[in-house]
Coordinates of C-alpha atoms and ligand atoms in Angstrom, one line a residue:
X1 CA 93.1 96.3 103.2
X2 CA 96.2 98.3 102.1
X3 CA 99.5 96.7 103.1
X4 CA 103.1 97.9 102.4
X5 CA 105.3 95.8 100.2
X6 CA 107.1 92.9 102.0
X7 CA 110.6 94.1 101.2
X8 CA 112.4 90.9 101.9
X9 CA 109.9 88.7 100.0
X10 CA 110.0 91.1 97.0
X11 CA 113.8 90.9 97.1
X12 CA 113.6 87.1 97.0
X13 CA 111.0 87.2 94.3
X14 CA 113.6 89.1 92.2
X15 CA 116.6 87.0 93.0
X16 CA 115.9 83.6 94.6
X17 CA 115.7 81.6 91.4
X18 CA 118.1 83.7 89.4
X19 CA 121.3 83.3 91.4
X20 CA 123.7 80.3 91.8
X21 CA 124.1 80.5 95.6
X22 CA 121.6 81.8 98.2
X23 CA 123.9 82.8 101.0
X24 CA 121.0 84.5 102.8
X25 CA 118.2 81.9 102.8
X26 CA 116.6 81.2 106.1
X27 CA 115.3 77.7 105.5
X28 CA 117.4 74.5 105.8
X29 CA 118.3 72.5 102.7
X30 CA 115.0 71.0 101.6
X31 CA 114.3 67.3 101.9
X32 CA 114.2 65.4 98.7
X33 CA 110.7 63.9 98.3
X34 CA 111.9 60.3 97.9
X35 CA 114.1 60.5 101.0
X36 CA 111.1 61.8 103.0
X37 CA 108.8 59.1 101.7
X38 CA 111.4 56.5 102.7
X39 CA 110.7 57.6 106.3
X40 CA 107.0 56.7 106.3
X41 CA 105.7 54.2 108.7
X42 CA 103.0 51.7 107.7
X43 CA 100.2 54.0 108.5
X44 CA 101.5 57.1 106.8
X45 CA 102.7 55.0 103.8
X46 CA 99.1 53.8 103.4
X47 CA 97.7 57.4 103.9
X48 CA 100.0 58.5 101.1
X49 CA 99.3 55.7 98.8
X50 CA 95.5 56.0 99.2
X51 CA 95.3 59.8 99.3
X52 CA 92.4 61.4 97.7
X53 CA 92.9 65.0 96.5
X54 CA 89.8 66.5 98.1
X55 CA 89.3 69.3 100.7
X56 CA 90.7 68.5 104.1
X57 CA 89.5 69.4 107.6
X58 CA 89.8 73.1 107.9
X59 CA 91.6 73.0 111.3
X60 CA 94.1 70.4 109.9
X61 CA 94.2 66.6 109.6
X62 CA 93.5 65.1 113.0
X63 CA 96.6 62.9 112.9
X64 CA 98.8 65.9 111.9
X65 CA 97.4 68.0 114.7
X66 CA 98.1 65.2 117.1
X67 CA 101.7 64.9 115.9
X68 CA 102.2 68.7 116.1
X69 CA 100.8 68.7 119.7
X70 CA 103.4 66.0 120.6
X71 CA 106.0 68.7 120.0
X72 CA 104.7 70.4 123.2
X73 CA 104.4 69.4 126.8
X74 CA 100.9 70.6 127.5
X75 CA 99.1 70.9 124.2
X76 CA 96.7 68.4 122.7
X77 CA 95.4 68.2 119.1
X78 CA 92.6 70.7 119.8
X79 CA 95.2 73.3 120.9
X80 CA 96.6 73.2 117.3
X81 CA 95.4 75.0 114.2
X82 CA 97.1 74.1 110.9
X83 CA 97.8 77.1 108.6
X84 CA 99.4 77.7 105.2
X85 CA 103.0 78.1 106.3
X86 CA 103.7 80.3 109.3
X87 CA 102.8 83.3 107.2
X88 CA 99.1 82.5 107.2
X89 CA 99.3 82.0 111.0
X90 CA 100.7 85.5 111.4
X91 CA 98.3 87.1 109.0
X92 CA 95.2 85.5 110.5
X93 CA 96.1 85.7 114.2
X94 CA 97.1 89.4 114.0
X95 CA 94.0 90.2 111.9
X96 CA 91.7 88.7 114.5
X97 CA 93.5 90.1 117.6
X98 CA 94.0 93.7 116.5
X99 CA 92.1 96.6 115.0
X100 CA 92.1 100.4 115.0
X101 CA 92.9 101.8 118.4
X102 CA 94.9 98.7 119.5
X103 CA 98.6 98.7 120.2
X104 CA 101.2 96.1 119.5
X105 CA 104.9 95.8 120.4
X106 CA 107.1 93.8 118.0
X107 CA 110.9 93.2 118.1
X108 CA 112.8 94.8 115.3
X109 CA 114.7 94.3 113.0
X110 CA 112.5 91.4 112.2
X111 CA 110.3 89.4 109.8
X112 CA 108.2 92.2 108.3
X113 CA 104.8 90.5 108.5
X114 CA 105.1 90.4 112.3
X115 CA 104.6 94.1 112.4
X116 CA 103.2 95.1 108.9
X117 CA 100.0 93.1 109.2
X118 CA 99.3 94.9 112.5
X119 CA 99.8 98.2 110.9
X120 CA 97.6 97.2 107.9
X121 CA 94.6 96.3 110.2
X122 CA 94.9 99.8 111.7
X123 CA 96.8 99.1 115.0
X124 CA 99.5 101.3 116.2
X125 CA 102.9 99.4 116.3
X126 CA 105.8 100.1 118.7
X127 CA 109.0 98.5 117.4
X128 CA 111.1 97.1 120.1
X129 CA 114.6 97.8 118.8
X130 CA 117.3 95.3 119.2
X131 CA 120.9 96.6 119.2
X132 CA 124.1 94.9 118.1
X133 CA 126.0 96.5 121.0
X134 CA 123.7 94.6 123.4
X135 CA 124.1 91.3 121.5
X136 CA 120.7 92.0 120.0
X137 CA 119.1 91.3 123.4
X138 CA 115.6 92.3 124.4
X139 CA 115.7 95.3 126.7
X140 CA 113.2 94.5 129.5
X141 CA 113.0 98.0 130.9
X142 CA 112.4 99.5 127.5
X143 CA 109.8 96.8 126.8
X144 CA 108.0 97.6 130.1
X145 CA 108.0 101.3 129.1
X146 CA 106.5 100.5 125.7
X147 CA 103.4 98.8 127.2
X148 CA 100.3 101.0 127.1
X149 CA 96.7 100.4 128.3
X150 CA 95.9 99.6 124.7
X151 CA 98.6 97.0 124.2
X152 CA 96.8 93.8 123.0
X153 CA 99.8 91.9 121.5
X154 CA 103.5 91.5 122.0
X155 CA 105.5 89.6 119.5
X156 CA 108.9 88.0 119.9
X157 CA 110.8 85.7 117.6
X158 CA 113.4 83.3 119.0
X159 CA 115.7 82.1 117.6
X160 CA 115.5 85.4 115.9
X161 CA 115.4 86.4 112.3
X162 CA 117.8 88.0 111.3
X163 CA 120.2 88.0 114.2
X164 CA 120.2 84.5 115.6
X165 CA 119.5 85.9 119.1
X166 CA 118.0 83.6 121.7
X167 CA 117.0 85.3 124.9
X168 CA 118.0 83.7 128.2
X169 CA 115.4 81.9 130.2
X170 CA 115.0 84.7 132.8
X171 CA 114.5 87.3 130.0
X172 CA 111.9 85.0 128.3
X173 CA 110.0 84.5 131.6
X174 CA 110.1 88.3 132.2
X175 CA 108.6 88.9 128.7
X176 CA 105.8 86.4 129.5
X177 CA 105.2 88.3 132.7
X178 CA 105.2 91.7 131.1
X179 CA 102.5 90.5 128.6
X180 CA 100.4 89.0 131.4
X181 CA 100.6 92.2 133.5
X182 CA 99.6 94.3 130.4
X183 CA 96.7 92.0 129.6
X184 CA 98.3 91.3 126.2
X185 CA 98.7 88.1 124.1
X186 CA 102.3 87.1 123.6
X187 CA 103.0 85.6 120.2
X188 CA 106.2 83.6 120.2
X189 CA 107.4 83.0 116.6
X190 CA 109.3 79.7 117.1
X191 CA 109.9 78.8 113.5
X192 CA 113.7 78.3 114.2
X193 CA 113.2 76.3 117.4
X194 CA 115.4 73.2 117.6
X195 CA 118.2 74.9 115.8
X196 CA 119.8 76.4 119.0
X197 CA 123.5 76.0 118.8
X198 CA 123.7 74.8 122.4
X199 CA 120.5 72.7 123.0
X200 CA 120.6 73.8 126.6
X201 CA 119.6 77.3 125.4
X202 CA 116.3 76.0 124.0
X203 CA 113.5 77.9 125.6
X204 CA 110.2 76.3 126.6
X205 CA 107.6 76.7 123.9
X206 CA 105.3 79.6 124.5
X207 CA 102.2 77.5 124.5
X208 CA 103.6 75.5 127.4
X209 CA 104.3 78.4 129.7
X210 CA 101.0 80.2 129.9
X211 CA 97.5 80.5 128.5
X212 CA 98.1 84.0 127.1
X213 CA 101.1 82.8 125.0
X214 CA 100.6 81.5 121.4
X215 CA 103.3 79.5 119.7
X216 CA 103.9 79.7 115.9
X217 CA 105.6 76.8 114.2
X218 CA 106.2 75.7 110.6
X219 CA 107.7 72.8 108.6
X220 CA 109.9 75.3 106.6
X221 CA 112.9 76.0 108.7
X222 CA 114.1 73.5 111.3
X223 CA 112.1 70.7 109.6
X224 CA 113.5 71.7 106.2
X225 CA 110.3 71.3 104.2
X226 CA 109.3 74.8 103.1
X227 CA 107.6 73.6 100.0
X228 CA 104.9 71.9 102.0
X229 CA 103.6 75.3 103.2
X230 CA 102.4 73.7 106.4
X231 CA 102.5 75.8 109.6
X232 CA 100.5 76.0 112.8
X233 CA 99.4 78.0 115.8
X234 CA 99.4 76.4 119.2
X235 CA 97.4 77.9 122.0
X236 CA 95.6 76.6 125.1
X237 CA 93.2 79.5 124.7
X238 CA 90.8 77.8 122.2
X239 CA 88.8 80.9 121.7
X240 CA 91.8 82.4 119.9
X241 CA 92.2 79.4 117.7
X242 CA 88.4 79.4 117.0
X243 CA 88.6 83.0 115.8
X244 CA 91.5 82.3 113.6
X245 CA 89.8 79.2 112.2
X246 CA 86.8 81.4 111.2
X247 CA 89.1 83.9 109.6
X248 CA 90.9 81.2 107.6
X249 CA 87.6 80.5 105.8
X250 CA 88.5 83.6 103.9
X251 CA 92.1 82.8 103.1
X252 CA 92.9 79.1 102.4
X253 CA 89.9 77.3 104.0
X254 CA 92.1 74.1 104.5
X255 CA 95.5 72.8 103.8
X256 CA 96.8 71.0 100.7
X257 CA 96.0 67.3 101.3
X258 CA 99.4 65.9 100.0
X259 CA 101.3 68.4 102.2
X260 CA 99.4 67.3 105.3
X261 CA 100.5 63.7 104.9
X262 CA 104.1 64.6 104.0
X263 CA 104.2 66.9 107.1
X264 CA 102.9 64.0 109.2
X265 CA 105.6 61.7 107.8
X266 CA 108.3 64.4 108.6
X267 CA 107.0 65.0 112.1
X268 CA 106.8 61.3 113.0
X269 CA 110.4 61.1 111.9
X270 CA 111.4 64.3 113.7
X271 CA 114.5 62.9 115.4
X272 CA 116.0 62.0 112.0
X273 CA 114.7 65.2 110.4
X274 CA 116.0 67.5 113.1
X275 CA 119.4 65.7 113.4
X276 CA 120.0 66.3 109.7
X277 CA 119.1 70.0 110.0
X278 CA 121.2 70.5 113.1
X279 CA 124.2 68.8 111.5
X280 CA 123.9 71.0 108.3
X281 CA 123.6 74.2 110.3
X282 CA 126.3 73.4 112.9
X283 CA 128.8 72.4 110.2
X284 CA 128.1 75.6 108.3
X285 CA 128.4 77.7 111.4
X286 CA 131.9 76.2 111.9
X287 CA 132.8 77.2 108.3
X288 CA 131.5 80.8 109.0
X289 CA 133.7 81.0 112.1
X290 CA 136.6 80.6 109.7
X291 CA 135.3 83.3 107.4
X292 CA 135.0 85.8 110.2
X293 CA 138.5 84.9 111.5
X294 CA 140.0 85.4 108.0
X295 CA 138.2 88.8 107.5
X296 CA 138.6 90.4 110.9
X297 CA 138.2 94.2 110.3
X298 CA 136.0 93.7 107.2
X299 CA 133.3 91.4 108.6
X300 CA 132.1 91.1 112.2
X301 CA 129.1 89.6 113.9
X302 CA 127.4 88.6 117.1
X303 CA 127.6 84.8 116.6
X304 CA 124.1 83.4 116.4
X305 CA 122.9 81.3 119.4
X306 CA 120.3 79.7 117.3
X307 CA 118.5 79.5 113.9
X308 CA 120.0 79.3 110.5
X309 CA 120.8 83.0 109.9
X310 CA 122.9 85.8 111.4
X311 CA 123.3 89.5 110.8
X312 CA 126.9 90.5 110.3
X313 CA 128.2 94.0 109.8
X314 CA 130.3 95.0 106.8
X315 CA 133.2 97.5 107.3
X316 CA 131.8 101.0 107.3
X317 CA 133.5 102.2 104.1
X318 CA 131.9 99.4 102.1
X319 CA 128.3 100.2 101.3
X320 CA 126.3 97.0 101.9
X321 CA 123.8 97.6 99.1
X322 CA 126.6 98.2 96.6
X323 CA 128.7 95.4 97.9
X324 CA 125.8 92.9 97.7
X325 CA 124.9 94.0 94.1
X326 CA 128.5 93.7 93.0
X327 CA 128.8 90.3 94.7
X328 CA 125.8 88.8 93.0
X329 CA 127.0 90.1 89.6
X330 CA 130.6 88.8 90.1
X331 CA 130.0 85.5 91.8
X332 CA 126.2 84.7 91.6
X333 CA 126.2 84.7 95.4
X334 CA 123.2 86.5 97.1
X335 CA 123.3 88.3 100.4
X336 CA 120.4 90.2 101.9
X337 CA 121.3 93.8 102.8
X338 CA 120.0 95.0 106.1
X339 CA 118.3 97.9 104.3
X340 CA 115.6 95.3 103.3
X341 CA 114.7 95.2 107.0
X342 CA 114.7 99.0 107.0
X343 CA 117.8 98.7 109.2
X344 CA 120.3 101.6 108.9
X345 CA 123.5 99.8 110.0
X346 CA 125.8 98.4 107.4
X347 CA 124.6 94.8 108.0
X348 CA 123.5 91.9 105.9
X349 CA 121.7 88.7 106.6
X350 CA 123.7 85.5 106.0
X351 CA 122.0 82.1 105.9
X352 CA 123.8 78.9 106.9
X353 CA 121.2 76.3 106.3
X354 CA 122.1 75.3 102.7
X355 CA 124.5 72.6 101.6
X356 CA 126.3 74.8 99.1
X357 CA 127.5 77.2 101.8
X358 CA 131.2 76.3 101.4
X359 CA 131.0 77.1 97.6
X360 CA 129.1 80.3 98.3
X361 CA 131.6 81.4 101.0
X362 CA 134.4 80.8 98.6
X363 CA 132.7 83.1 96.1
X364 CA 132.3 85.7 98.7
X365 CA 136.0 85.5 99.7
X366 CA 137.1 85.7 96.1
X367 CA 135.1 88.8 95.8
X368 CA 136.5 90.3 98.9
X369 CA 140.1 89.4 97.8
X370 CA 139.5 90.8 94.4
X371 CA 139.6 94.3 95.9
X372 CA 136.0 94.7 97.1
X373 CA 137.3 94.1 100.7
X374 CA 140.9 95.1 100.3
Ligands
PLP401 C1 110.6 84.6 111.8 C2 109.8 84.1 110.7 N1 108.5 83.9 110.9 C3 107.7 83.4 109.9 C4 108.2 83.1 108.6 C5 107.3 82.5 107.6 O1 107.5 81.2 107.4 P1 106.9 80.5 106.1 O2 107.5 81.1 104.9 O3 107.2 79.1 106.2 O4 105.4 80.7 106.1 C6 109.6 83.3 108.4 C7 110.1 83.0 107.1 O5 111.2 83.4 106.7 C8 110.4 83.8 109.4 O6 111.7 84.0 109.3

């Protein structure tokens, strides 16, 4: 298999551990291990204490799958397949669903593997472009026109990376319908679910709405435990999960046993875990409102409706690549230029899941005030 470089991940490989402040990270401030262990109940504390470092069940620890299933209305443990992060879920699912001659539709700009893996396995990909002028909304008429008799997969991601867009319920239902009519599987990348600014905007999980819809989840984002590398696919079509499980024998075989127990602890304490994430993200979003008010004319954005990231635009005469390079040199603050998504607008991704956001924003404002934004 030949696959194009993952631009965003290559950028992070270069910068993530070399800068003082990541003002573009998509995950939420990671849980300290000791704090997580303090949340264990008697059963999970014993599982942790007595853990043996052997192989685990390839579909995922039964208790973990049961706990993941409890996130959904209609799924049970057998409707869940545990993967190495969301990334393996994407890679394996797309690999088993698509091949040469097949067609997929994927929202764009977006997380590159959601369309790059499809290309790499020989499928034709139609990017469904989201536009700032429409609030980054999905265009249902355009989507309908993109469906062909060969369309096997439609991919959406909500809350969306990088824009923070969350479709309204009617739009979501229409996308589910369009996929059904086209005979396609709909993959809903829900890794930022639970971080909707207004909880009333939370969409139902894909797995709960129809059998042809697959949900993708992960511990990395809303659950703030990216280092576990635990993700999952949820589907009521078990033949899909079975095919992915067979594929997984060639990638990771099974999960890391410590990670499975830690994820189980985190999921059993999900109210505490999610309340912490929501509080970090919502406080930071308030701080960013101030930034955009102070720099009207230089910075503008469609305020995210969910997630931990947004996609602001920089004033046209400031080149976003140059600006980001100067900022990281001057202040050690990292932004992610939209060019890493292949996006031509003068946008950058800003992340608001990290606790050092006020310090990072202060650095950004110092840089703007020093003349870069004058
Ligand atoms: C939309 C989306 N899907 C999937 C992933 C992959 O998640 P993980 O790194 O936890 O595997 C990411 C990570 O940034 C993402 O933003």
